[in-house]
Short mmCIF file of C-alpha atoms in Angstrom, two decimals:
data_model
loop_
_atom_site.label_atom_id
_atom_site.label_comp_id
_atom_site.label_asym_id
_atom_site.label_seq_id
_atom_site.Cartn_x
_atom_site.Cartn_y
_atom_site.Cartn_z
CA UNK A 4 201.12 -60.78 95.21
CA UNK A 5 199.76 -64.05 96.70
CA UNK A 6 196.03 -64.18 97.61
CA UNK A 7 195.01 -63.93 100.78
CA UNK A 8 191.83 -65.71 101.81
CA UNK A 9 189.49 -65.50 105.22
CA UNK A 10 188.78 -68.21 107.05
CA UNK A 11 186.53 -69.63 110.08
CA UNK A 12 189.22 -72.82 110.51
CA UNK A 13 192.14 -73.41 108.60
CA UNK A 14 192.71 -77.69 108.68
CA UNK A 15 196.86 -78.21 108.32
CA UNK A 16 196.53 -81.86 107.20
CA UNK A 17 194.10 -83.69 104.60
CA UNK A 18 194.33 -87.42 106.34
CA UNK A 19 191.81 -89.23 108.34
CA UNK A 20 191.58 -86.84 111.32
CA UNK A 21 191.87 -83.60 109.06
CA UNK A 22 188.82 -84.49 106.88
CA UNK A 23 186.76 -85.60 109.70
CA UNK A 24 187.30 -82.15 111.04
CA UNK A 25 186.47 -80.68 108.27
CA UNK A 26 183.26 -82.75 108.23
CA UNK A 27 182.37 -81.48 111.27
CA UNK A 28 183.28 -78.00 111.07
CA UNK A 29 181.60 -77.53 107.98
CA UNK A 30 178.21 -79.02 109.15
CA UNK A 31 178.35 -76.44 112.06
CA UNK A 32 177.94 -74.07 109.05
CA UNK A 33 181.75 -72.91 109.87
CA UNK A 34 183.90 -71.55 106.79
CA UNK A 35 186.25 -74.20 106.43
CA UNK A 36 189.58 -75.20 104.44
CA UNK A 37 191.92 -77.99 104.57
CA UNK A 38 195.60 -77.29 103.38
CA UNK A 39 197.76 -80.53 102.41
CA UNK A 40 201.64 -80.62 101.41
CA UNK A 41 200.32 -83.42 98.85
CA UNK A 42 197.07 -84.49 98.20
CA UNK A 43 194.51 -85.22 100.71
CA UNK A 44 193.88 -88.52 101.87
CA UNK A 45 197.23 -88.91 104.30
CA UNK A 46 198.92 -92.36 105.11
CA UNK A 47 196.08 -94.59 104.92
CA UNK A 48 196.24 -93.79 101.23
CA UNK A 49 198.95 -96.05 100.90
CA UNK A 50 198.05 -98.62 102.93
CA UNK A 51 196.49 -102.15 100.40
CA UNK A 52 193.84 -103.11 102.97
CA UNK A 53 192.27 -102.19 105.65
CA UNK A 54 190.68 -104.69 107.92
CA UNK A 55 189.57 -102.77 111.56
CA UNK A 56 187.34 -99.40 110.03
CA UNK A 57 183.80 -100.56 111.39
CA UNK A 58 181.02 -100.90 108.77
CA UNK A 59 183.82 -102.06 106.35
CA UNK A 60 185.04 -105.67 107.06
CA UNK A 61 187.75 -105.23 104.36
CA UNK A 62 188.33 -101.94 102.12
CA UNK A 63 191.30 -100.45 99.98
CA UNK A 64 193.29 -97.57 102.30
CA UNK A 65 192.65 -95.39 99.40
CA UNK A 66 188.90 -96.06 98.68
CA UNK A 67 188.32 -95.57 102.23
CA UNK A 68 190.41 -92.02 102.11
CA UNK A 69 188.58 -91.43 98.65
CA UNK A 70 185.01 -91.78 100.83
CA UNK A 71 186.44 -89.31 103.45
CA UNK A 72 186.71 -86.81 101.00
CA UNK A 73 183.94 -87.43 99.08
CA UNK A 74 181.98 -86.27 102.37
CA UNK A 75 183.63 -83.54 102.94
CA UNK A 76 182.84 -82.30 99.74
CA UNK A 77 179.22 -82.56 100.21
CA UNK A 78 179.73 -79.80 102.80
CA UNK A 79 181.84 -77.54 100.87
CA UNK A 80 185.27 -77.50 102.77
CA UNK A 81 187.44 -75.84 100.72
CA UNK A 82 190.36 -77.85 100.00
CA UNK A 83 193.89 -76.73 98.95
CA UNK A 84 196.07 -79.68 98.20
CA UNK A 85 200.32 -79.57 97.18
CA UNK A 86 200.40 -76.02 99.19
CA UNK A 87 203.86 -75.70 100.39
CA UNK A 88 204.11 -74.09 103.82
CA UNK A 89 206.46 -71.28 104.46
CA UNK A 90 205.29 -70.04 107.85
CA UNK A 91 202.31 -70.46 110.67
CA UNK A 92 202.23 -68.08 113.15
CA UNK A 93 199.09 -69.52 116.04
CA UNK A 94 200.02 -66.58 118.51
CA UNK A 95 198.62 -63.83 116.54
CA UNK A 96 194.50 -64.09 115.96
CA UNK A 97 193.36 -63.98 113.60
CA UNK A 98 196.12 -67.17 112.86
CA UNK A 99 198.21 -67.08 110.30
CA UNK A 100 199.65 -69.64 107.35
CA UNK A 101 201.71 -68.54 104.88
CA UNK A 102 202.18 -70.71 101.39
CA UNK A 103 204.38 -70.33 98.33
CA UNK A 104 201.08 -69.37 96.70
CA UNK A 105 198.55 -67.75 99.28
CA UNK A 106 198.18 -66.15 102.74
CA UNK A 107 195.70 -67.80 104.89
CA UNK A 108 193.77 -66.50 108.36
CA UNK A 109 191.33 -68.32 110.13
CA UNK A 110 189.76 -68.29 113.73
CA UNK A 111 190.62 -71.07 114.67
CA UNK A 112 193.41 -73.52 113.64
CA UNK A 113 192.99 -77.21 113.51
CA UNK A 114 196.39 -79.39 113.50
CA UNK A 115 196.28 -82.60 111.61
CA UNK A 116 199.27 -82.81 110.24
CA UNK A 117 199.64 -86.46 111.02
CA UNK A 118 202.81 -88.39 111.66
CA UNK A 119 205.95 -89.94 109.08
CA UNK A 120 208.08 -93.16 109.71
CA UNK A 121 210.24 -93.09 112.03
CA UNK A 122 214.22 -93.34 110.78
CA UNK A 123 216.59 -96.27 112.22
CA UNK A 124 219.37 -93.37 111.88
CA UNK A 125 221.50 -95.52 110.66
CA UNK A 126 224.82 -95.41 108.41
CA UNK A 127 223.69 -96.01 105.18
CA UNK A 128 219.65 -95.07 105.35
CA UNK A 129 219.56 -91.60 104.40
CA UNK A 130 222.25 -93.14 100.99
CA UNK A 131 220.76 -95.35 99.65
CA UNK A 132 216.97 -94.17 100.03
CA UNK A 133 215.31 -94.91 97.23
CA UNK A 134 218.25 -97.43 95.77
CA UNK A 135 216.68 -100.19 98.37
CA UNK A 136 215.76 -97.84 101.61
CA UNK A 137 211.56 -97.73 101.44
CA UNK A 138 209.29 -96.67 103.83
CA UNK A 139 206.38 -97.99 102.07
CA UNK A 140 205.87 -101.71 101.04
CA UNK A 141 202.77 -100.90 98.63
CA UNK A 142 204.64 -98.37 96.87
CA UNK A 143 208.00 -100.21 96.36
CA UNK A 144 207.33 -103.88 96.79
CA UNK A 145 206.61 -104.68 93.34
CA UNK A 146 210.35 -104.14 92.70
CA UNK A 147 211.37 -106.68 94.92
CA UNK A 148 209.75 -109.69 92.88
CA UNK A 149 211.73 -112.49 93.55
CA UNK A 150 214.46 -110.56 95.92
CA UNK A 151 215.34 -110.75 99.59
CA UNK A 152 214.04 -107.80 101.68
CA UNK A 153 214.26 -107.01 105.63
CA UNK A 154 211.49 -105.28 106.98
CA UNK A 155 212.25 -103.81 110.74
CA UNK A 156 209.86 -103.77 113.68
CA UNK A 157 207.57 -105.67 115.15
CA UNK A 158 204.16 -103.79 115.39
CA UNK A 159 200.90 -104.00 113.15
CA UNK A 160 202.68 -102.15 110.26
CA UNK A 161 205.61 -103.60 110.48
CA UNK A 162 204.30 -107.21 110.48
CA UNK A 163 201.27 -106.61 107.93
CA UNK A 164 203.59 -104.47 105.84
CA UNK A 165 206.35 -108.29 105.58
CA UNK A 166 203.18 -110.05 104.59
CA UNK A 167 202.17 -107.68 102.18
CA UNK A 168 205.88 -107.86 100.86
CA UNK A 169 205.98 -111.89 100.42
CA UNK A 170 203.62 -111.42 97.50
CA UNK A 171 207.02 -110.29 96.07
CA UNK A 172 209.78 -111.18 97.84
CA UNK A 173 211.44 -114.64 97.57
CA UNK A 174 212.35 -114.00 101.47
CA UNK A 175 211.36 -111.46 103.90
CA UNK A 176 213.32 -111.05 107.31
CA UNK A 177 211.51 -109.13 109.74
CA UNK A 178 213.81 -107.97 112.64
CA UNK A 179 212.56 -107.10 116.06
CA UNK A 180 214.82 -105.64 118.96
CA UNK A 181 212.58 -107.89 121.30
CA UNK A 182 211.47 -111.91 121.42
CA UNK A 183 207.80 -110.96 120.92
CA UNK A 184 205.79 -108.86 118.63
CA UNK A 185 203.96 -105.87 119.52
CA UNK A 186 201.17 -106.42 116.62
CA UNK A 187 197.69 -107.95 117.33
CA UNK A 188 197.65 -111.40 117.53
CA UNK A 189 195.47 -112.15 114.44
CA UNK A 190 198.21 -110.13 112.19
CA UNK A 191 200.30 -112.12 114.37
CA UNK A 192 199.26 -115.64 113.58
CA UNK A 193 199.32 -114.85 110.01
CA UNK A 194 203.03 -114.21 109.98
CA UNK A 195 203.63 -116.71 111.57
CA UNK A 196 202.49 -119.47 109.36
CA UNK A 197 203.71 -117.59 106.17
CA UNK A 198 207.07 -119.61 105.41
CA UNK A 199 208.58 -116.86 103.28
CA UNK A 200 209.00 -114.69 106.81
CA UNK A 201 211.89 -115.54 109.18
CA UNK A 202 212.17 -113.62 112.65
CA UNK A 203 214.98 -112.13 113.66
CA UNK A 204 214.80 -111.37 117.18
CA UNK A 205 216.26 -108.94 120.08
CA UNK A 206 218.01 -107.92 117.18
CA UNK A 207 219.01 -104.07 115.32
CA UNK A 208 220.13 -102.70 112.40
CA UNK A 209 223.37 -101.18 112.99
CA UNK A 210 224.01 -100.37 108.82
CA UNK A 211 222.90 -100.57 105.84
CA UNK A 212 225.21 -101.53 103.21
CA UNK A 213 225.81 -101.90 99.55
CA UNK A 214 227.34 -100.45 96.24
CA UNK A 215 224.28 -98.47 93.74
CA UNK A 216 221.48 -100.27 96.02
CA UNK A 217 221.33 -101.91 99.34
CA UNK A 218 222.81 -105.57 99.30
CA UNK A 219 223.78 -105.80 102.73
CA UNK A 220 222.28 -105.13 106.56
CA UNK A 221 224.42 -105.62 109.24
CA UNK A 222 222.41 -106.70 112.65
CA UNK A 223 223.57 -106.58 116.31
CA UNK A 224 222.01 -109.38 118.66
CA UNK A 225 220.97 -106.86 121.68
CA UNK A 226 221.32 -109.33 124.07
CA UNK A 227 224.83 -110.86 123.16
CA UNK A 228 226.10 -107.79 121.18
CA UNK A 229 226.59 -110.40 117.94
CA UNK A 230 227.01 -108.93 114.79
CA UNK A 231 225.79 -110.61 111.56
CA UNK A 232 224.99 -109.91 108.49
CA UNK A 233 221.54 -110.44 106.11
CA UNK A 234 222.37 -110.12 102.11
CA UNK A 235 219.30 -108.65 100.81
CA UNK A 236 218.12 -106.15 98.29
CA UNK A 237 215.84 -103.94 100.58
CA UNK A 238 215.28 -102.56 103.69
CA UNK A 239 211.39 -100.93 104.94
CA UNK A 240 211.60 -100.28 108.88
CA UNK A 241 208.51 -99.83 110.73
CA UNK A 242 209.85 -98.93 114.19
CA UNK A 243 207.25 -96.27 115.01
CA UNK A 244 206.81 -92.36 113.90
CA UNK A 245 207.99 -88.98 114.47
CA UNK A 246 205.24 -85.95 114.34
CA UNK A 247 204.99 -83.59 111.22
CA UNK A 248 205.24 -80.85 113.40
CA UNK A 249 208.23 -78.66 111.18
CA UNK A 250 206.32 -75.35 110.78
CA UNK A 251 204.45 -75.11 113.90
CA UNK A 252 207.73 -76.35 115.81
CA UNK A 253 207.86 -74.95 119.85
CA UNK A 254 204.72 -73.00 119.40
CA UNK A 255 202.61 -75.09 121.20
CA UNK A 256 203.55 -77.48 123.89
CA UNK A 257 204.51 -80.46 123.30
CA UNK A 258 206.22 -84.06 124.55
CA UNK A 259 209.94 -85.33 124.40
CA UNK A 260 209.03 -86.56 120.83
CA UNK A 261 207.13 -83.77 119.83
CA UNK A 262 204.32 -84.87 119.71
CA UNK A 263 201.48 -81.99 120.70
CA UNK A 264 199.65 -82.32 124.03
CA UNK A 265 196.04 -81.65 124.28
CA UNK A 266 193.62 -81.72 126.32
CA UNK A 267 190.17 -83.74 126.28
CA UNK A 268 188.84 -81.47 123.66
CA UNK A 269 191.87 -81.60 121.53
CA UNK A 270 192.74 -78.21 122.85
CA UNK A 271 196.75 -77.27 122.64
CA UNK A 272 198.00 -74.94 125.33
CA UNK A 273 197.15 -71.66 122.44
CA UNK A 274 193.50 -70.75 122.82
CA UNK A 275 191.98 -71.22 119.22
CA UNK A 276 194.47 -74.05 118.21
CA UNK A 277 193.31 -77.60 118.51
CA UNK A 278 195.76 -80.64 117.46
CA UNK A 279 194.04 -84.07 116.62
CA UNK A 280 195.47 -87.93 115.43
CA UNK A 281 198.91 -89.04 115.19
CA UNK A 282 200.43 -85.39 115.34
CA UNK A 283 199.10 -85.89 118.91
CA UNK A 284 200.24 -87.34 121.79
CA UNK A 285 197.65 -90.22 122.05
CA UNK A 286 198.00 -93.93 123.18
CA UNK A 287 196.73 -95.01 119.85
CA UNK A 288 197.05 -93.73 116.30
CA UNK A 289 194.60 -95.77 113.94
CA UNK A 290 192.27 -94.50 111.51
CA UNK A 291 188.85 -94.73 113.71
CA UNK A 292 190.80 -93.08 116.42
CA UNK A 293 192.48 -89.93 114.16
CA UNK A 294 188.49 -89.92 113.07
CA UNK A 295 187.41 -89.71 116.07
CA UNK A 296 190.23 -87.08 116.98
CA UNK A 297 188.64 -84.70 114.09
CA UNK A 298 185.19 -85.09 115.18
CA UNK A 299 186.03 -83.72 118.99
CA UNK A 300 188.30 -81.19 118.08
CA UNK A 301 186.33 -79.71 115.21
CA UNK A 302 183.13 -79.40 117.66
CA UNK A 303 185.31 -77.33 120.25
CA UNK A 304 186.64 -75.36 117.94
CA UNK A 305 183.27 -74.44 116.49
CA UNK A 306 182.48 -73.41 120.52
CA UNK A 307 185.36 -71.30 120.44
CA UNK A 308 184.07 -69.74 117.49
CA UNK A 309 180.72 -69.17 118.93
CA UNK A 310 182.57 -67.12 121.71
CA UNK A 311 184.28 -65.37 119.79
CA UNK A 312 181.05 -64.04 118.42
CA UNK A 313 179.75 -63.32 121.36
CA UNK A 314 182.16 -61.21 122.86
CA UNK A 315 182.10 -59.01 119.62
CA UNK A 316 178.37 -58.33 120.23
#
């Protein structure tokens, strides 16, 4: 039998906006527990630098995750890290998340599941993942030393992500299905003097091709429909993300992407449930901003608590 433990707020997500909520809930003297699929610290984990979390001009994604943590620990959240999620039911109060090894309940649930890459959903991605398909420049680029490598997008992780990748990379082509980039214009002004980056713009990916790894993209010029071809040795697109929302799916409302809607206090349309950073729909997902997310939502869900308690007495 798997154990079943009591909560005041259950977290579902151990990144940015998950341990700032958990911060917060546990000052407020709130039982608390974060549950993670891996281990906590989310995306920014992964990420080499980061350059825009105030009070730290430059700092490693995972030293700054490692911090996060740290914190919460100093409050006691409990922390359950590689749980794999069977079921969440938010209807039922108390809420309820079931794992391969425990049953949770808590007042209040606190969304923070965060966001994964986006796929191109294209004829050869899902094939050859892993055999030249990466999502994740720090993780893979050291095996493109001296290689050719397209990275696909044209926002702040996209562009930062091609730079990154020239450390390796003989050549990186960074394709964009517009003639501008969406990142900021310090990230980029630095791509743009890097020689070892060529645009490729109002341009797609229509496949990826190649025999055991990638050797091959095939691009379509948006504008003129003109297909050509790049021979390279990798692919990472950073065209945007889709919402970790799997478990949790049509319980709460949500937009066209999925993405849950909240309101000013991070509150979903199920009393007791609050949603905050990039598994919401927000008009910026950043690290200070997913921060930010856990702060407000963890605050109004310690109200709610205090509500609760009040209509028992």
């Amino acid at each position: 039998m798997s154990n079943v433990y009591e909560f005041d707020t259950v977290i579902l997500g151990g990144g940015p906006a998950g341990l700032s909520a958990g911060i917060y809930m546990a000052r407020s003297n709130a039982k608390t527990a974060i549950i993670d699929i891996s281990m906590l610290g989310g995306q920014p984990s992964n990420y080499l630098e980061l350059e825009n979390y105030p009070g730290f001009p430059i700092i490693g994604g995972y030293d700054l995750m490692e911090k996060f943590e740290e914190h919460a620990d100093k409050f006691g959240v409990e922390k359950f890290p590689m749980q794999e999620i069977q079921s969440v039911d938010l209807v039922s109060n108390p809420k309820v998340i079931e794992t391969l090894d425990a049953t949770f309940r808590a007042k209040t649930v606190i969304i923070a599941c965060g966001a994964q890459n986006k796929k191109l959903g294209v004829k050869g991605e899902e094939e050859f993942l892993g055999r030249g398909v990466s999502y994740c420049a720090v993780c893979d680029g050291a095996f493109y030393q001296d290689k050719t490598v397209v990275v696909v997008g044209g926002g702040n992780a996209a562009v930062e992500e091609g730079a990154y990748l020239t450390k390796f990379a003989k050549k990186v082509y960074l394709v964009h299905r517009r003639n501008e980039l969406r990142a900021d214009r310090i990230v980029q002004e630095r791509a743009f003097k890097n020689d070892k980056i060529e645009f490729v713009w109002d341009s797609t990916v229509k496949e990826i091709q190649g025999q055991d790894t990638v050797n091959n993209i095939v691009i379509e010029n948006v504008k003129t429909g003109e297909i050509s071809n790049i021979e390279a040795d990798g692919i990472f697109p950073y065209i945007g993300f889709t919402p970790n929302i799997k478990e949790i799916n049509g319980q709460v409302e949500q937009d066209s992407n999925g993405f849950i809607i909240t309101d000013e206090t991070m509150k979903t349309s199920i009393n007791g449930v609050y949603a905050v950073g990039d598994v919401r729909k927000t008009p910026l997902r950043q690290v200070i901003t997913a921060a930010a997310d856990g702060a407000i939502g963890a605050v109004y869900a310690g109200k709610y608590i205090e509500s609760l308690e009040k209509v028992t007495v």
